[in-house]
Amino acid sequence: MSKLRFHAIKQSLKRKPKFIEETQRRSSLFGTNVFNDKAMLQALTKDTYKSVKGAINKGKKINRVTADQIALAMKEWALSKGVTHYTHWFQPLTGATAEKHDAFFETINEGIAIERFAGNQLVQQEPDASSFPHGGIRNTFEARGYTAWDPTSPAFIYGKTLCIPTVFVSYTGEALDYKTPLLRALNAIDGASVNVAKYFDKNVRKVNASLGWEQEYFLIDSALVASRPDIVFAGRTLLGHSPAKGQQLDDHYFGSIPNRAMAFMRDLELESLLLAIPVKTRHNEVAPNQFELAPIYEEANLAVDHNSLLMDIMDKVAERHNFKVLFHEKPFAGVNGSGKHNNWSLSTDTGVNLLAPGTTPMSNLQFLTFFINTIKAVYDNEELLRASIASASNDYRLGANEAPPAIISIFIGEQLTKVLKELETVTKGKLSPQEKTDLKLNVVGKIPEILLDNTDRNRTSPFAFTGNKFEFRAVGSSANCAKPMTVLNSIVAKQLIDFKSEVDALINKKDLKKDEAIFNILREYIKESKNILFEGNGYGEDWQKEAKKRGLSNNRTTPKALKARVSKQTIDLYTSLGVMNEKEINARYEIDIEEYTKHVQIEGRVLGDLAKNHVIPTAVKYQNILIENVRGLKDIYGAQFKAIAKEQMDLIQDISKRIELINSGVNAMVEERKKANKVIDNEKRATFYCEKVKPYFDEIRYHCDKLELMVDDEIWPLTKYRELLFTK
Ligand code: ADP
Ligand code: MG
């Protein structure tokens, strides 16, 4: 066994769980490191507090004096907790989080040092940060990037730093981050939903989109990870034969959580609670060493921030427990990948979940309105929704037998399917008011049952209605939720705006009653968008064919999927809602397409290195042992040796064949990479990498994995799947 592999395994086997004591109730820890309502009430004057709330709830501007007061209060609060630095915390287009710390400490006159934090430092900063991807936005004439305070996501203390959530925009106002478009999309869905919700209740003033994400991840011992260059550089294994026992027995799923993982989770949960991330659920996932964590759902912007923050905390806490968290969507071939289900719903300031079937017919029509409009929005924008979750890493998961396919469809369950069928077919032609009333009562009267029975969940669907929310399951575990949330909220906002104008037009033109007009439009929507509804097995071959017949897209790779991001339809959508202008849309496309190329490029390099510098030399070493053995047999048996040494000689030949195939495969891949790098156009280069470079990965891997089975375990250099996945 190579030294590295041997020491890694030895080290990981020696580790003990590091449980920290829980001495307080979790509820008493919740949010203690957040400048939340309670902290603000304590630290701010009534008027200042009111200004902040006005900014949070109604987007009102905060004046200079108030900003100074808030900054002062924040500083005092932070200093009282031993904080030394502050940072504007933002999410650049890398998808990760960014921070640049400044000390409160300042010298004013010679020899006088104080802690200072003023309103302007709270409200706006210019972190330079010119090395973040910007897709050309900052090349033009003004290279400056600014961060600006987002009061809707409260400031928090992490370590010894006060973190202030901010947006990141260019001097010319274009968004350089994921948060800005998300906030605009949330604003759009708020406005559009309020206008429609007012059909049913005049008192609705605000609608919030909620998000509850479920984070899946692998926990692997850090020493074992360090022994695998592919995990270190690509976040996943590029080689490795499946272990004799994998997940076939389903004995990990919901099983008792291993001690070391449990100690990590407890630590992680306590850290999260201090930051008001309402972590609630934890369990083992399907694959060995795979787990899931889910919080209680929150307002979408906050939930997105909390997910990004959590991923960061996970990395740090894992370090303390000698683990590495793998967020990659498919770290191990042949083993379940990881996703991040995005549970989404809309709720009013009057306390109503617009996607929950109510108890009275009126509120049921409201439910049907939002339910059917969402279906229509997804149908009309299925390619954009697919594009929102596209990444090099998620490509390995989507459609890989245990994850939703690259085809977007909606599962709504048997009962709602029946309801929609009835709504669609009961009335042919024009609707008489009498018929309509009967129908409405009849149909909607059934809906409450749905709430009680949402057991027939279809795990193979990428987008499923689960009782009182939609669950977007195709989102990848490493994704920043802002992307899918921006798309989903934008498309539904646009749809609701169109719906409202169609209903109003019908009321005016045909003198229809409001309910009747709503019903008429909804019925048309059901007809138009029913092709997106699918209740069957999304993993099956049949669905691929059926989906094609229905005209649904099946964009299996990221370069293909991303095209929808810059289609005319998308540009119209975003510009009409004010979510992004054309420059911002194109910039994100350029960044993502380039990121794809870089990912495949890096993987290609690492694979080439592993194959040529680890696998082939080891195979040669083993082959030499066999050759020695055959020579010895010849010495002993003379002419008879051929029969006796037959197996060894076959092995020697087989190894030579594999070495040749690996070597020629790597050489050919390198040649294709060289060609790819000469392609100037970003999109064409990504496609080249996807179609010409990537296919070599599987081919090279196949022979390397065969060698892993042949070669003496004692000298195999790379830590094996069984060691990575089953060390506890
Ligand atoms: P699953 O069976 O998929 O694990 P759960 O019922 O445990 O589903 O819920 C998963 C996630 O959905 C949790 O994060 C939860 O907070 C969230 N969730 C529940 N209700 C809503 C809702 N109305 N809107 C958004 N998210 C929700
Ligand atoms: Mg789920």
Tab-separated table of C-alpha atoms in Angstrom, residues 2-377:
chain	number	residue	atom	x	y	z
A	2	SER	CA	1.346	3.449	-0.769
A	3	LYS	CA	2.527	5.324	2.292
A	4	LEU	CA	-0.053	8.040	1.830
A	5	ARG	CA	-2.934	5.602	1.543
A	6	PHE	CA	-1.710	3.576	4.501
A	7	HIS	CA	-1.315	6.591	6.795
A	8	ALA	CA	-4.610	8.090	5.737
A	9	ILE	CA	-6.508	4.945	6.628
A	10	LYS	CA	-4.608	4.486	9.866
A	11	GLN	CA	-5.247	8.069	10.883
A	12	SER	CA	-8.933	7.968	10.053
A	13	LEU	CA	-9.450	4.731	11.951
A	14	LYS	CA	-7.953	6.269	15.076
A	15	ARG	CA	-10.295	9.270	15.160
A	16	LYS	CA	-12.735	9.598	18.002
A	17	PRO	CA	-15.995	11.541	17.896
A	18	LYS	CA	-15.668	14.989	19.472
A	19	PHE	CA	-18.976	15.654	21.120
A	20	ILE	CA	-19.542	19.086	22.591
A	21	GLU	CA	-21.804	19.375	25.584
A	22	GLU	CA	-25.176	20.953	25.170
A	23	THR	CA	-25.915	22.847	28.332
A	24	GLN	CA	-28.713	25.143	27.216
A	25	ARG	CA	-31.975	24.718	25.453
A	26	ARG	CA	-31.563	25.274	21.770
A	27	SER	CA	-34.345	27.833	21.691
A	28	SER	CA	-32.338	30.028	24.059
A	29	LEU	CA	-29.348	29.993	21.688
A	30	PHE	CA	-31.397	30.901	18.662
A	31	GLY	CA	-30.215	34.074	16.991
A	32	THR	CA	-27.996	35.278	19.833
A	33	ASN	CA	-25.337	36.268	17.299
A	34	VAL	CA	-27.754	38.083	15.025
A	35	PHE	CA	-28.657	41.758	15.089
A	36	ASN	CA	-32.293	40.765	15.007
A	37	ASP	CA	-35.515	42.416	16.115
A	38	LYS	CA	-34.802	41.869	19.758
A	39	ALA	CA	-31.281	43.273	19.514
A	40	MET	CA	-32.558	46.244	17.536
A	41	LEU	CA	-35.368	46.982	19.960
A	42	GLN	CA	-32.840	46.990	22.738
A	43	ALA	CA	-30.242	49.108	20.968
A	44	LEU	CA	-32.182	51.560	18.807
A	45	THR	CA	-34.450	54.472	19.553
A	46	LYS	CA	-38.073	53.979	18.581
A	47	ASP	CA	-37.772	56.192	15.504
A	48	THR	CA	-34.596	54.541	14.280
A	49	TYR	CA	-36.151	51.139	14.782
A	50	LYS	CA	-39.155	52.253	12.760
A	51	SER	CA	-36.895	53.423	9.921
A	52	VAL	CA	-35.159	50.066	9.760
A	53	LYS	CA	-38.482	48.237	9.710
A	54	GLY	CA	-39.687	50.564	6.973
A	55	ALA	CA	-36.627	49.673	4.925
A	56	ILE	CA	-37.142	45.965	5.529
A	57	ASN	CA	-40.857	45.794	4.902
A	58	LYS	CA	-41.446	48.547	2.395
A	59	GLY	CA	-38.039	49.203	0.862
A	60	LYS	CA	-37.977	52.755	2.249
A	61	LYS	CA	-34.731	54.726	2.164
A	62	ILE	CA	-32.716	55.250	5.338
A	63	ASN	CA	-31.252	58.717	5.808
A	64	ARG	CA	-27.719	59.529	6.828
A	65	VAL	CA	-28.428	60.335	10.468
A	66	THR	CA	-30.432	57.166	10.960
A	67	ALA	CA	-27.716	55.107	9.269
A	68	ASP	CA	-25.181	56.566	11.700
A	69	GLN	CA	-27.391	55.627	14.631
A	70	ILE	CA	-27.854	52.085	13.387
A	71	ALA	CA	-24.133	51.699	12.738
A	72	LEU	CA	-23.314	52.955	16.207
A	73	ALA	CA	-25.762	50.543	17.789
A	74	MET	CA	-24.490	47.643	15.709
A	75	LYS	CA	-20.926	48.436	16.660
A	76	GLU	CA	-21.706	48.615	20.387
A	77	TRP	CA	-23.627	45.368	20.190
A	78	ALA	CA	-20.789	43.662	18.323
A	79	LEU	CA	-18.050	45.019	20.610
A	80	SER	CA	-19.964	43.787	23.625
A	81	LYS	CA	-19.626	40.320	22.139
A	82	GLY	CA	-15.883	40.575	21.635
A	83	VAL	CA	-16.024	41.351	17.924
A	84	THR	CA	-13.017	43.124	16.393
A	85	HIS	CA	-13.799	43.399	12.684
A	86	TYR	CA	-16.687	44.058	10.327
A	87	THR	CA	-17.238	42.973	6.754
A	88	HIS	CA	-19.694	43.421	3.950
A	89	TRP	CA	-20.761	39.868	3.211
A	90	PHE	CA	-21.844	39.178	-0.363
A	91	GLN	CA	-22.319	36.483	-2.963
A	92	PRO	CA	-20.281	37.194	-6.083
A	93	LEU	CA	-20.859	35.265	-9.264
A	94	THR	CA	-18.616	32.436	-8.139
A	95	GLY	CA	-21.655	31.198	-6.221
A	96	ALA	CA	-19.715	31.194	-2.966
A	97	THR	CA	-19.651	33.933	-0.341
A	98	ALA	CA	-17.114	36.717	-0.093
A	99	GLU	CA	-15.901	38.907	2.709
A	100	LYS	CA	-13.115	41.406	3.299
A	101	HIS	CA	-12.569	42.240	6.946
A	102	ASP	CA	-11.835	45.708	8.322
A	103	ALA	CA	-11.081	46.375	11.944
A	104	PHE	CA	-13.300	48.733	13.942
A	105	PHE	CA	-10.008	49.947	15.289
A	106	GLU	CA	-8.882	53.372	14.082
A	107	THR	CA	-6.391	56.014	15.128
A	108	ILE	CA	-7.615	59.564	15.028
A	109	ASN	CA	-5.075	61.942	16.473
A	110	GLU	CA	-1.578	60.967	17.272
A	111	GLY	CA	-1.693	58.375	19.963
A	112	ILE	CA	-5.496	58.147	20.220
A	113	ALA	CA	-7.053	54.887	19.172
A	114	ILE	CA	-10.791	54.176	19.112
A	115	GLU	CA	-13.321	51.735	17.693
A	116	ARG	CA	-15.378	53.385	15.020
A	117	PHE	CA	-18.134	52.335	12.622
A	118	ALA	CA	-20.151	54.998	10.836
A	119	GLY	CA	-23.311	54.952	8.764
A	120	ASN	CA	-21.480	55.231	5.475
A	121	GLN	CA	-19.400	52.165	6.339
A	122	LEU	CA	-22.558	50.260	7.070
A	123	VAL	CA	-24.456	51.360	4.008
A	124	GLN	CA	-21.868	51.205	1.274
A	125	GLN	CA	-18.348	49.960	0.619
A	126	GLU	CA	-16.033	49.656	-2.307
A	127	PRO	CA	-14.181	46.404	-1.750
A	128	ASP	CA	-12.450	46.609	-5.154
A	129	ALA	CA	-12.815	42.840	-5.537
A	130	SER	CA	-11.971	43.180	-9.196
A	131	SER	CA	-10.942	39.554	-9.501
A	132	PHE	CA	-14.442	38.171	-9.181
A	133	PRO	CA	-16.064	37.018	-12.405
A	134	HIS	CA	-18.139	39.785	-13.963
A	135	GLY	CA	-18.794	38.536	-17.473
A	136	GLY	CA	-17.540	41.727	-19.045
A	137	ILE	CA	-19.630	44.159	-17.004
A	138	ARG	CA	-16.647	45.730	-15.329
A	139	ASN	CA	-14.380	45.754	-18.348
A	140	THR	CA	-16.220	48.464	-20.089
A	141	PHE	CA	-15.273	51.805	-18.657
A	142	GLU	CA	-15.763	51.706	-14.936
A	143	ALA	CA	-14.116	48.910	-13.034
A	144	ARG	CA	-15.481	49.725	-9.621
A	145	GLY	CA	-17.690	47.353	-7.682
A	146	TYR	CA	-19.746	48.434	-4.689
A	147	THR	CA	-21.393	46.551	-1.894
A	148	ALA	CA	-24.578	47.988	-0.435
A	149	TRP	CA	-26.370	46.975	2.740
A	150	ASP	CA	-29.385	44.675	2.420
A	151	PRO	CA	-31.414	45.408	5.550
A	152	THR	CA	-33.817	42.531	4.825
A	153	SER	CA	-31.140	40.041	5.849
A	154	PRO	CA	-29.928	40.868	9.361
A	155	ALA	CA	-26.275	41.397	10.275
A	156	PHE	CA	-24.628	38.575	12.200
A	157	ILE	CA	-21.455	37.762	14.065
A	158	TYR	CA	-19.320	34.968	12.776
A	159	GLY	CA	-16.087	34.287	14.595
A	160	LYS	CA	-14.905	37.715	15.696
A	161	THR	CA	-16.402	39.505	12.718
A	162	LEU	CA	-19.619	41.445	12.257
A	163	CYS	CA	-20.992	40.361	8.861
A	164	ILE	CA	-23.334	42.701	7.029
A	165	PRO	CA	-25.240	41.055	4.166
A	166	THR	CA	-24.933	43.214	1.068
A	167	VAL	CA	-25.628	43.322	-2.624
A	168	PHE	CA	-22.671	43.699	-4.988
A	169	VAL	CA	-23.159	46.062	-7.926
A	170	SER	CA	-21.007	47.867	-10.460
A	171	TYR	CA	-20.554	51.617	-10.613
A	172	THR	CA	-23.025	51.650	-13.484
A	173	GLY	CA	-25.622	49.823	-11.409
A	174	GLU	CA	-25.415	46.342	-12.921
A	175	ALA	CA	-25.689	43.470	-10.491
A	176	LEU	CA	-22.404	41.637	-9.927
A	177	ASP	CA	-23.919	39.095	-7.584
A	178	TYR	CA	-26.756	36.610	-7.197
A	179	LYS	CA	-28.597	38.508	-4.510
A	180	THR	CA	-29.527	41.592	-6.502
A	181	PRO	CA	-31.539	39.811	-9.216
A	182	LEU	CA	-33.084	37.613	-6.535
A	183	LEU	CA	-34.276	40.643	-4.584
A	184	ARG	CA	-35.720	42.097	-7.787
A	185	ALA	CA	-37.470	38.818	-8.601
A	186	LEU	CA	-38.883	38.620	-5.083
A	187	ASN	CA	-40.118	42.145	-5.457
A	188	ALA	CA	-41.778	41.178	-8.747
A	189	ILE	CA	-43.524	38.138	-7.306
A	190	ASP	CA	-44.648	40.167	-4.325
A	191	GLY	CA	-46.325	42.780	-6.512
A	192	ALA	CA	-47.819	40.299	-8.957
A	193	SER	CA	-49.125	37.984	-6.229
A	194	VAL	CA	-50.641	40.805	-4.201
A	195	ASN	CA	-52.568	41.989	-7.246
A	196	VAL	CA	-53.982	38.541	-7.858
A	197	ALA	CA	-54.542	37.751	-4.177
A	198	LYS	CA	-56.651	40.917	-3.963
A	199	TYR	CA	-59.275	39.177	-6.105
A	200	PHE	CA	-59.891	37.073	-3.045
A	201	ASP	CA	-58.983	39.321	-0.145
A	202	LYS	CA	-58.688	43.084	-0.400
A	203	ASN	CA	-56.545	43.252	2.743
A	204	VAL	CA	-53.497	41.551	1.309
A	205	ARG	CA	-50.589	44.009	1.208
A	206	LYS	CA	-47.559	41.785	0.833
A	207	VAL	CA	-46.745	38.314	-0.409
A	208	ASN	CA	-43.514	36.607	0.561
A	209	ALA	CA	-41.954	33.746	-1.309
A	210	SER	CA	-40.765	31.086	1.131
A	211	LEU	CA	-37.924	28.686	0.637
A	212	GLY	CA	-37.090	25.575	2.603
A	213	TRP	CA	-33.990	23.876	1.249
A	214	GLU	CA	-32.740	20.405	2.073
A	215	GLN	CA	-28.970	20.141	1.926
A	216	GLU	CA	-27.448	16.777	1.074
A	217	TYR	CA	-23.738	16.151	1.515
A	218	PHE	CA	-21.043	13.541	2.041
A	219	LEU	CA	-18.730	13.527	5.028
A	220	ILE	CA	-15.342	11.990	4.331
A	221	ASP	CA	-12.401	11.824	6.690
A	222	SER	CA	-9.994	14.639	5.865
A	223	ALA	CA	-6.927	12.376	5.770
A	224	LEU	CA	-8.637	10.091	3.269
A	225	VAL	CA	-9.591	13.081	1.146
A	226	ALA	CA	-6.028	14.356	1.242
A	227	SER	CA	-4.913	11.042	-0.201
A	228	ARG	CA	-7.108	11.541	-3.286
A	229	PRO	CA	-5.916	14.310	-5.616
A	230	ASP	CA	-9.161	14.066	-7.581
A	231	ILE	CA	-11.332	14.892	-4.557
A	232	VAL	CA	-8.957	17.657	-3.542
A	233	PHE	CA	-8.973	19.326	-6.953
A	234	ALA	CA	-12.278	18.341	-8.521
A	235	GLY	CA	-14.441	17.664	-5.468
A	236	ARG	CA	-15.226	14.197	-6.773
A	237	THR	CA	-13.530	10.901	-7.546
A	238	LEU	CA	-12.470	10.534	-11.154
A	239	LEU	CA	-11.416	6.924	-10.622
A	240	GLY	CA	-12.376	4.119	-8.297
A	241	HIS	CA	-14.073	0.779	-8.656
A	242	SER	CA	-17.372	0.230	-6.846
A	243	PRO	CA	-16.923	-1.611	-3.568
A	244	ALA	CA	-18.278	-5.132	-3.189
A	245	LYS	CA	-20.986	-3.705	-0.981
A	246	GLY	CA	-22.352	-0.294	-1.829
A	247	GLN	CA	-25.808	0.994	-1.133
A	248	GLN	CA	-27.623	-2.101	-2.446
A	249	LEU	CA	-28.972	-3.037	0.938
A	250	ASP	CA	-30.332	0.451	1.619
A	251	ASP	CA	-28.960	0.033	5.105
A	252	HIS	CA	-27.682	3.576	5.475
A	253	TYR	CA	-30.835	5.521	4.614
A	254	PHE	CA	-32.438	6.816	7.820
A	255	GLY	CA	-30.151	4.443	9.753
A	256	SER	CA	-28.600	5.390	13.063
A	257	ILE	CA	-26.165	8.228	12.520
A	258	PRO	CA	-22.508	7.237	13.032
A	259	ASN	CA	-20.937	8.797	16.139
A	260	ARG	CA	-18.362	10.958	14.439
A	261	ALA	CA	-20.934	12.330	12.023
A	262	MET	CA	-23.296	12.949	14.916
A	263	ALA	CA	-20.674	14.929	16.820
A	264	PHE	CA	-20.124	17.027	13.702
A	265	MET	CA	-23.861	17.595	13.249
A	266	ARG	CA	-24.393	18.715	16.801
A	267	ASP	CA	-21.554	21.185	16.589
A	268	LEU	CA	-22.852	22.410	13.238
A	269	GLU	CA	-26.402	22.783	14.496
A	270	LEU	CA	-25.353	24.781	17.528
A	271	GLU	CA	-23.271	27.131	15.377
A	272	SER	CA	-26.172	27.507	12.980
A	273	LEU	CA	-28.666	28.273	15.708
A	274	LEU	CA	-26.517	31.114	17.066
A	275	LEU	CA	-26.846	32.613	13.602
A	276	ALA	CA	-30.608	32.066	13.527
A	277	ILE	CA	-30.461	29.388	10.856
A	278	PRO	CA	-33.440	27.330	12.015
A	279	VAL	CA	-31.952	23.869	11.490
A	280	LYS	CA	-34.490	21.213	12.265
A	281	THR	CA	-33.992	17.878	10.522
A	282	ARG	CA	-30.968	15.627	10.136
A	283	HIS	CA	-30.692	12.121	8.811
A	284	ASN	CA	-28.582	9.608	6.934
A	285	GLU	CA	-29.123	9.622	3.201
A	286	VAL	CA	-29.126	6.687	0.805
A	287	ALA	CA	-25.381	6.374	0.189
A	288	PRO	CA	-22.869	5.420	2.858
A	289	ASN	CA	-21.445	8.537	4.556
A	290	GLN	CA	-24.139	10.683	2.926
A	291	PHE	CA	-26.366	12.897	5.071
A	292	GLU	CA	-29.035	15.571	4.888
A	293	LEU	CA	-29.806	18.673	6.862
A	294	ALA	CA	-32.982	20.734	6.547
A	295	PRO	CA	-34.110	23.887	8.319
A	296	ILE	CA	-37.557	25.314	8.883
A	297	TYR	CA	-38.466	27.308	5.795
A	298	GLU	CA	-38.000	31.070	5.731
A	299	GLU	CA	-38.539	34.083	3.512
A	300	ALA	CA	-36.616	33.232	0.330
A	301	ASN	CA	-33.892	35.908	0.462
A	302	LEU	CA	-33.048	35.046	4.030
A	303	ALA	CA	-33.204	31.333	3.274
A	304	VAL	CA	-30.760	31.758	0.395
A	305	ASP	CA	-28.360	33.689	2.619
A	306	HIS	CA	-28.734	31.070	5.302
A	307	ASN	CA	-27.937	28.251	2.905
A	308	SER	CA	-24.788	29.994	1.670
A	309	LEU	CA	-23.780	30.738	5.221
A	310	LEU	CA	-24.487	27.192	6.312
A	311	MET	CA	-22.277	25.728	3.577
A	312	ASP	CA	-19.507	27.937	4.833
A	313	ILE	CA	-20.056	26.925	8.449
A	314	MET	CA	-20.142	23.269	7.405
A	315	ASP	CA	-16.654	23.577	5.924
A	316	LYS	CA	-15.326	25.172	9.071
A	317	VAL	CA	-16.987	22.841	11.560
A	318	ALA	CA	-15.940	19.831	9.480
A	319	GLU	CA	-12.338	20.910	9.830
A	320	ARG	CA	-12.638	20.711	13.610
A	321	HIS	CA	-13.941	17.170	13.282
A	322	ASN	CA	-11.341	16.084	10.724
A	323	PHE	CA	-13.897	15.736	8.000
A	324	LYS	CA	-14.209	17.222	4.578
A	325	VAL	CA	-17.735	18.007	3.392
A	326	LEU	CA	-18.320	17.057	-0.216
A	327	PHE	CA	-20.977	19.276	-1.781
A	328	HIS	CA	-20.379	17.867	-5.257
A	329	GLU	CA	-23.506	16.464	-6.902
A	330	LYS	CA	-21.837	13.163	-7.793
A	331	PRO	CA	-18.671	12.526	-5.831
A	332	PHE	CA	-18.756	8.749	-6.346
A	333	ALA	CA	-19.743	6.868	-9.486
A	334	GLY	CA	-22.352	4.197	-8.923
A	335	VAL	CA	-23.352	5.728	-5.593
A	336	ASN	CA	-26.242	8.143	-5.047
A	337	GLY	CA	-25.494	11.784	-5.721
A	338	SER	CA	-26.520	14.807	-3.663
A	339	GLY	CA	-29.199	17.361	-4.342
A	340	LYS	CA	-30.691	20.353	-2.641
A	341	HIS	CA	-34.468	20.241	-2.869
A	342	ASN	CA	-35.932	23.737	-2.948
A	343	ASN	CA	-39.362	23.768	-1.286
A	344	TRP	CA	-41.210	26.850	-2.409
A	345	SER	CA	-44.488	28.503	-1.514
A	346	LEU	CA	-46.134	31.927	-1.365
A	347	SER	CA	-47.641	33.412	1.748
A	348	THR	CA	-49.532	36.627	2.427
A	349	ASP	CA	-49.128	39.135	5.214
A	350	THR	CA	-52.606	38.028	6.276
A	351	GLY	CA	-51.132	34.621	7.112
A	352	VAL	CA	-52.373	32.588	4.171
A	353	ASN	CA	-50.236	30.109	2.251
A	354	LEU	CA	-51.480	30.668	-1.296
A	355	LEU	CA	-50.484	27.141	-2.258
A	356	ALA	CA	-52.397	25.486	0.557
A	357	PRO	CA	-55.876	24.253	-0.370
A	358	GLY	CA	-58.238	26.016	2.050
A	359	THR	CA	-61.515	24.969	3.562
A	360	THR	CA	-63.980	27.317	1.864
A	361	PRO	CA	-64.702	27.326	-1.856
A	362	MET	CA	-63.472	30.873	-2.234
A	363	SER	CA	-60.085	30.205	-0.814
A	364	ASN	CA	-59.926	27.054	-2.873
A	365	LEU	CA	-60.354	29.038	-6.017
A	366	GLN	CA	-57.502	31.149	-4.740
A	367	PHE	CA	-55.424	28.018	-4.275
A	368	LEU	CA	-56.326	26.787	-7.751
A	369	THR	CA	-55.366	30.148	-9.177
A	370	PHE	CA	-51.851	30.093	-7.756
A	371	PHE	CA	-51.461	26.373	-8.298
A	372	ILE	CA	-52.435	26.450	-11.962
A	373	ASN	CA	-50.530	29.640	-12.687
A	374	THR	CA	-47.389	28.016	-11.321
A	375	ILE	CA	-47.921	24.996	-13.557
A	376	LYS	CA	-48.395	27.256	-16.561
A	377	ALA	CA	-45.289	29.263	-15.691
